[in-house]
Backbone as numpy.savetxt, mean C-alpha at the origin, in Angstrom:
# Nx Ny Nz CAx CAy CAz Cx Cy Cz
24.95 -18.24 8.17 24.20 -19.28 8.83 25.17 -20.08 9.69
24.57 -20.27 10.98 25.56 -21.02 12.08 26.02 -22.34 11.52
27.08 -22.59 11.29 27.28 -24.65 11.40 27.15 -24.91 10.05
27.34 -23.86 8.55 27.47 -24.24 7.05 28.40 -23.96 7.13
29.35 -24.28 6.54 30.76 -24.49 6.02 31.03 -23.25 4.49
31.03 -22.54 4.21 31.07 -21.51 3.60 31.50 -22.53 2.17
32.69 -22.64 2.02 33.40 -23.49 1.31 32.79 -24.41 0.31
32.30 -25.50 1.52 31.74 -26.56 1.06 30.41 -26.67 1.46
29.37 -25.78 1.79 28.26 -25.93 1.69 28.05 -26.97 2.69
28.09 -27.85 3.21 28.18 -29.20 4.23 27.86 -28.29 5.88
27.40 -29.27 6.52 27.32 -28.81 8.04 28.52 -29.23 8.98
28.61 -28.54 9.43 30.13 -28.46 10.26 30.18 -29.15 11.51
31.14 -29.81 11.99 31.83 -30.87 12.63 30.65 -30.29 14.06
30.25 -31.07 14.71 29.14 -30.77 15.94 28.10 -30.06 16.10
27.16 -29.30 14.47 26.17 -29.29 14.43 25.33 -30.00 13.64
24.32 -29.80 14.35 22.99 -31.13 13.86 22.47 -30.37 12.60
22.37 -31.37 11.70 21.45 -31.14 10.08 19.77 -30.94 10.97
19.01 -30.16 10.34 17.45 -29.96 10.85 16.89 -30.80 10.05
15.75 -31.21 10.74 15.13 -32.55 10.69 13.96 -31.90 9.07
13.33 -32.94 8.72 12.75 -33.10 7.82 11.48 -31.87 8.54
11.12 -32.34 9.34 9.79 -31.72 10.27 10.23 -30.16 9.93
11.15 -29.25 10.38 11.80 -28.40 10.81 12.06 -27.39 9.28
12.52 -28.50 8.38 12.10 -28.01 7.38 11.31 -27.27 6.74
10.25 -28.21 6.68 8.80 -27.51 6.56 8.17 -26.83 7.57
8.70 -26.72 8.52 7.98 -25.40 9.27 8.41 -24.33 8.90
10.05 -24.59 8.30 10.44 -22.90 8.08 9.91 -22.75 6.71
9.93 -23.85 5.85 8.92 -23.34 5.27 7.75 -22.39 5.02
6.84 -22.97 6.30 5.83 -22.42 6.15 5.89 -21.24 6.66
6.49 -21.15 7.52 6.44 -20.09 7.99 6.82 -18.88 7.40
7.31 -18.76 6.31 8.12 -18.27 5.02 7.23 -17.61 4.38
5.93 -18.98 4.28 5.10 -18.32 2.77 3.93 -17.59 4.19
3.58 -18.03 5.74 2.31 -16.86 6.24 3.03 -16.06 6.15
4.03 -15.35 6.58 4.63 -14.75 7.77 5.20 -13.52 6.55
5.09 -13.93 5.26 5.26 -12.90 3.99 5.02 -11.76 4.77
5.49 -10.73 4.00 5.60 -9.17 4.56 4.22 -8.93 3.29
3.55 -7.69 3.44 2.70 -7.22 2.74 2.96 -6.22 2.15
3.90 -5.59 2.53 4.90 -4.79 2.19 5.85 -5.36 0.71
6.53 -6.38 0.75 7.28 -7.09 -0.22 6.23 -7.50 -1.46
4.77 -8.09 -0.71 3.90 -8.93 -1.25 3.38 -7.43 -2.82
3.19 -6.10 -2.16 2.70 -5.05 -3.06 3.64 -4.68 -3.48
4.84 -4.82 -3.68 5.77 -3.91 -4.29 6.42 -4.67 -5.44
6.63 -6.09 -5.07 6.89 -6.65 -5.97 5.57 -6.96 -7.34
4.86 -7.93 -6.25 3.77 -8.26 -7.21 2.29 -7.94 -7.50
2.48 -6.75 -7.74 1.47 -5.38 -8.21 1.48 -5.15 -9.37
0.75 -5.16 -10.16 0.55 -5.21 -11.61 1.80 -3.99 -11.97
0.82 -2.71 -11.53 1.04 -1.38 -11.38 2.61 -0.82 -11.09
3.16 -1.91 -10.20 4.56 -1.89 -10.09 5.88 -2.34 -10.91
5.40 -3.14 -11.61 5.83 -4.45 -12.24 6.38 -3.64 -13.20
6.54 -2.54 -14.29 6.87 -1.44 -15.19 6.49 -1.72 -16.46
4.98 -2.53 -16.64 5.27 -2.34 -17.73 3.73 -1.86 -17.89
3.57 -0.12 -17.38 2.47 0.51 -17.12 3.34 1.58 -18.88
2.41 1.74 -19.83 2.64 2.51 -20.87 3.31 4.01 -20.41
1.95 4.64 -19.89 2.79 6.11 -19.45 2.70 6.20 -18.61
3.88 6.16 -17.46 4.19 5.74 -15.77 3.98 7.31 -15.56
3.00 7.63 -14.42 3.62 9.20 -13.65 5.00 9.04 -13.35
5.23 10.29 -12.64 6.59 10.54 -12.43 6.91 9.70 -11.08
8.47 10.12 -10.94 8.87 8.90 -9.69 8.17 9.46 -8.43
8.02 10.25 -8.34 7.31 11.01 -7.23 5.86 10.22 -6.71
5.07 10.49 -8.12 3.98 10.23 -7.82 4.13 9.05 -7.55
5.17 7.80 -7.97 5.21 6.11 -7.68 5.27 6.36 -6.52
6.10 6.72 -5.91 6.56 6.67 -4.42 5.42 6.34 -3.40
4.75 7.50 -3.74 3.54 8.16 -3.25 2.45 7.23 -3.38
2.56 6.31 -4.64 1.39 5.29 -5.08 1.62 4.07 -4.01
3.22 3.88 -3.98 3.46 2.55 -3.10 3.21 3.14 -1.62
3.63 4.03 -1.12 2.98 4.40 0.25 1.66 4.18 0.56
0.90 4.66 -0.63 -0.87 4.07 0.04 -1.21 3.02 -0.32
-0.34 2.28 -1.50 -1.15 0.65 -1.53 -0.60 -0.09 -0.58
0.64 0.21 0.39 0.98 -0.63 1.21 0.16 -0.35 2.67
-0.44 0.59 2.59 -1.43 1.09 3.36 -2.53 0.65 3.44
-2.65 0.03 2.14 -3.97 -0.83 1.90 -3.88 -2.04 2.18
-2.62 -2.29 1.53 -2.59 -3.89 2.13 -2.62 -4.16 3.26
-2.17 -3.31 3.93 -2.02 -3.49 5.50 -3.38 -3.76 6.14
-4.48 -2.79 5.55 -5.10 -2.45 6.06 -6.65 -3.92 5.58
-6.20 -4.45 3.96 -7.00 -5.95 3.68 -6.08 -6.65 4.48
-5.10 -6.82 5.07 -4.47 -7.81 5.35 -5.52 -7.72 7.50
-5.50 -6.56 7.87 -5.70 -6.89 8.80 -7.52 -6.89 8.83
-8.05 -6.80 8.32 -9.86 -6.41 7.74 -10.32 -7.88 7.87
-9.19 -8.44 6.74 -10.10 -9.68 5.28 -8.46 -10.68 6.06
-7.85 -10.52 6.31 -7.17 -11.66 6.43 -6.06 -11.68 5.39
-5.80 -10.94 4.16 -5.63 -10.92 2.97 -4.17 -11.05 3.21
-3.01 -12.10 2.04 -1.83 -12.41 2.31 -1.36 -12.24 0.46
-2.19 -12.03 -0.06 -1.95 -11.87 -1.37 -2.64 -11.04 -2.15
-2.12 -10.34 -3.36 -2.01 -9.24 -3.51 -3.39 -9.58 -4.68
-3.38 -10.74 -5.41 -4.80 -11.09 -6.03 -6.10 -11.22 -4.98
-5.74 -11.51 -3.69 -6.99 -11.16 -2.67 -7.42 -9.84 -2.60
-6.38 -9.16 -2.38 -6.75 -7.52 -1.52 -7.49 -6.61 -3.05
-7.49 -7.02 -4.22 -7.84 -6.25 -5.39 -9.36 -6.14 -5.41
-9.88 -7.28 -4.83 -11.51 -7.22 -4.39 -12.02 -6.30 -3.62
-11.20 -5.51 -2.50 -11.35 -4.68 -1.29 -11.28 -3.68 -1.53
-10.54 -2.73 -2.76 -10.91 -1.48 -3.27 -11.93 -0.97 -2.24
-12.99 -0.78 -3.29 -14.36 -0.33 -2.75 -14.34 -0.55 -1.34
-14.45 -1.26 -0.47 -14.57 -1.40 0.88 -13.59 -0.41 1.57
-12.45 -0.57 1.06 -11.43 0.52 1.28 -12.02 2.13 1.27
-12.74 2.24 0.16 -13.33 3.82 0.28 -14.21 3.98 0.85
-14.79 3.24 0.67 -16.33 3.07 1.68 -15.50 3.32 3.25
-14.75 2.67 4.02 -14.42 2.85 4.97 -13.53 3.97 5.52
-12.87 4.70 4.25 -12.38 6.18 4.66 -13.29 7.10 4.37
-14.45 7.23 3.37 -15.62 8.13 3.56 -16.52 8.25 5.27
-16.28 6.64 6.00 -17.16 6.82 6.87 -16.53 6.67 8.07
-14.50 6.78 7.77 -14.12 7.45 9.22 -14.13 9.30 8.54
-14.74 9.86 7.74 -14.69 11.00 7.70 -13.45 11.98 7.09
-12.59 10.83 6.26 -11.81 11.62 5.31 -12.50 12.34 4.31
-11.71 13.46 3.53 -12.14 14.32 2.43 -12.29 13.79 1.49
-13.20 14.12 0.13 -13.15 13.81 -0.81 -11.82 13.73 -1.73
-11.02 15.12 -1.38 -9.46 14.34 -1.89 -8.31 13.87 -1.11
-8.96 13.47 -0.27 -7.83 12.83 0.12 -8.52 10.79 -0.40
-9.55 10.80 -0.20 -9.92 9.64 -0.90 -9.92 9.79 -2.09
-9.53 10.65 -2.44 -8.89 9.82 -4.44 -7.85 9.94 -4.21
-6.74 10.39 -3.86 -5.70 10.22 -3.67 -5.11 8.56 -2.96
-5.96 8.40 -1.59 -5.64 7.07 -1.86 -6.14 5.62 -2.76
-7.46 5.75 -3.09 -7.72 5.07 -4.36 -7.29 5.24 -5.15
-6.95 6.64 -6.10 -5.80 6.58 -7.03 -4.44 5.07 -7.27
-4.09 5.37 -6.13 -2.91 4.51 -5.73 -3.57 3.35 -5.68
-4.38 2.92 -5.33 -4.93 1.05 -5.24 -5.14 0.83 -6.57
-5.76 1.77 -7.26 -6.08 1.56 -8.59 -5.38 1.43 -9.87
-4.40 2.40 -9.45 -2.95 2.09 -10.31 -1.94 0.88 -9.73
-1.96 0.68 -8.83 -1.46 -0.44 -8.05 -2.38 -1.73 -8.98
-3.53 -1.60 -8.92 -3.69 -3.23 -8.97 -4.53 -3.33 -10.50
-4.50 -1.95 -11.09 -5.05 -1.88 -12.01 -6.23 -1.80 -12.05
-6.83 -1.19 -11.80 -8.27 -1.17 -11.25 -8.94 0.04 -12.01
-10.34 0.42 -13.20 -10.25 1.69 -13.40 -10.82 2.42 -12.33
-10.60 3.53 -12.26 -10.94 4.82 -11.43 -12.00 4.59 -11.30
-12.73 4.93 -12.33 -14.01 5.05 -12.58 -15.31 4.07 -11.89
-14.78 2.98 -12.20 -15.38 1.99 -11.34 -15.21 1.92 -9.75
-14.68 2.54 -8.73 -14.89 3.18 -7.45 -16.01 3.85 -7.37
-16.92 4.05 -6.70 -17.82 4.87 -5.87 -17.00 5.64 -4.82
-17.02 6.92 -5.06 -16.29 7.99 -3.84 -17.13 8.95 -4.05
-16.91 10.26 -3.36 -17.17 11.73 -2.91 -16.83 12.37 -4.44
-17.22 13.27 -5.20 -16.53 13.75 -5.97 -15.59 15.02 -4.88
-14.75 15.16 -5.88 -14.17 16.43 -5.18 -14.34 17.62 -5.74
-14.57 18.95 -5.00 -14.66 19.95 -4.86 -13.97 20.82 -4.88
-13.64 22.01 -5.72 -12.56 22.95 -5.32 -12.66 23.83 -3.98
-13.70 24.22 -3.84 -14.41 25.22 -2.46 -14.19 24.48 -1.55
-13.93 23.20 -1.64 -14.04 22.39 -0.29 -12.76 21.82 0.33
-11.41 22.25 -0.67 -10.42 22.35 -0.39 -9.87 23.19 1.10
-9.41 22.38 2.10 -8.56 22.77 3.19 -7.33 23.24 3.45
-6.71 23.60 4.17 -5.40 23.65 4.37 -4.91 23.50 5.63
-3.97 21.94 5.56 -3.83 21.77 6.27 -2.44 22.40 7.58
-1.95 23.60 6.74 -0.42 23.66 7.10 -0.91 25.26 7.22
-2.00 25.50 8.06 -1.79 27.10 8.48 -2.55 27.74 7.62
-3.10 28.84 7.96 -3.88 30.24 6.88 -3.14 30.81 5.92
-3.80 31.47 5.13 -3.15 31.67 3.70 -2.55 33.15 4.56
-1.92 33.72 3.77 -1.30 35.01 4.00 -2.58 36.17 3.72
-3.41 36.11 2.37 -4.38 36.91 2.35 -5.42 36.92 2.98
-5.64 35.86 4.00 -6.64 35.74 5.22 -6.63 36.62 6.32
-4.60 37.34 6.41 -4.31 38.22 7.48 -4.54 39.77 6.89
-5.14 39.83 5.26 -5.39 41.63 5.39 -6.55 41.74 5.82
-6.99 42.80 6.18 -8.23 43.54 6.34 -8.96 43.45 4.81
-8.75 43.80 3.83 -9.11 44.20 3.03 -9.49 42.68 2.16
-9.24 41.68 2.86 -9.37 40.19 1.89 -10.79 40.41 1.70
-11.04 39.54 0.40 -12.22 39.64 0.16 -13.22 37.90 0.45
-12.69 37.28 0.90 -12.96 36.72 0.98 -13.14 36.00 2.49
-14.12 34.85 2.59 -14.12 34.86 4.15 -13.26 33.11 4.60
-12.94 33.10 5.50 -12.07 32.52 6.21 -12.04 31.39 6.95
């Protein structure tokens, strides 16, 4: 910080102490201007470790990627700056990837994650069930799609 004195903590010979006013703006500006990002990772139930039988680190990873996805996504919806706000928005959350036309698993996959995130049961979501037949792929045709002889269609 410019003009603290390392040492002695004190402001240094020709800079100005910030005014009382100045204060509290950085204040405030501190508690809007929170990241939503920091806001879910820290203070997420789901994150917090003291979940009995945690999936693996993988799957956490994977959990904090879509709840920060979420937050992002109550934060810019609902206004939402805290992580006890955005737990109401679940549901709206699925509701709104069923009707931009995501899959049924890919919407549990990201409710999964809100739900373990904020503690939420599964069960209590309304989604798509998922389907095995209705499984895609998104990374190219299978190899047995290129014989003649597949039995199956494509």
């Amino acid at each position: 910080m410019p003009g603290l004195d390392v040492n002695t903590g004190s402001i240094r010979r020709g800079q100005r102490e910030p005014t009382i006013s100045q204060q509290k703006n950085k204040e405030r500006r501190i508690t809007i201007m929170g990241s939503v990002k920091y806001e879910v990772l820290h203070n997420c139930p789901g994150f917090r470790g003291d979940v009995q039988n945690p999936p693996s680190t993988n799957t956490i990873e994977q959990y904090k990627t879509h709840a920060i996805r979420y937050g992002q996504w109550c934060k810019a919806e609902y206004g939402c700056r805290r992580v006890e706000e955005m737990a109401a928005h679940i549901q709206d959350y699925a509701d709104m990837l069923v009707s931009s036309g995501k899959s049924a698993a890919t919407i549990h996959t990201y409710i999964a994650a809100c739900c373990y995130a904020w503690q939420v049961p599964l069960a209590s979501i309304h989604k798509p069930r998922r389907h095995c037949y209705a499984a895609t792929r998104s990374r190219g045709e299978k190899a047995v799609d290129r014989r003649a002889d597949a039995g199956r269609d494509a």
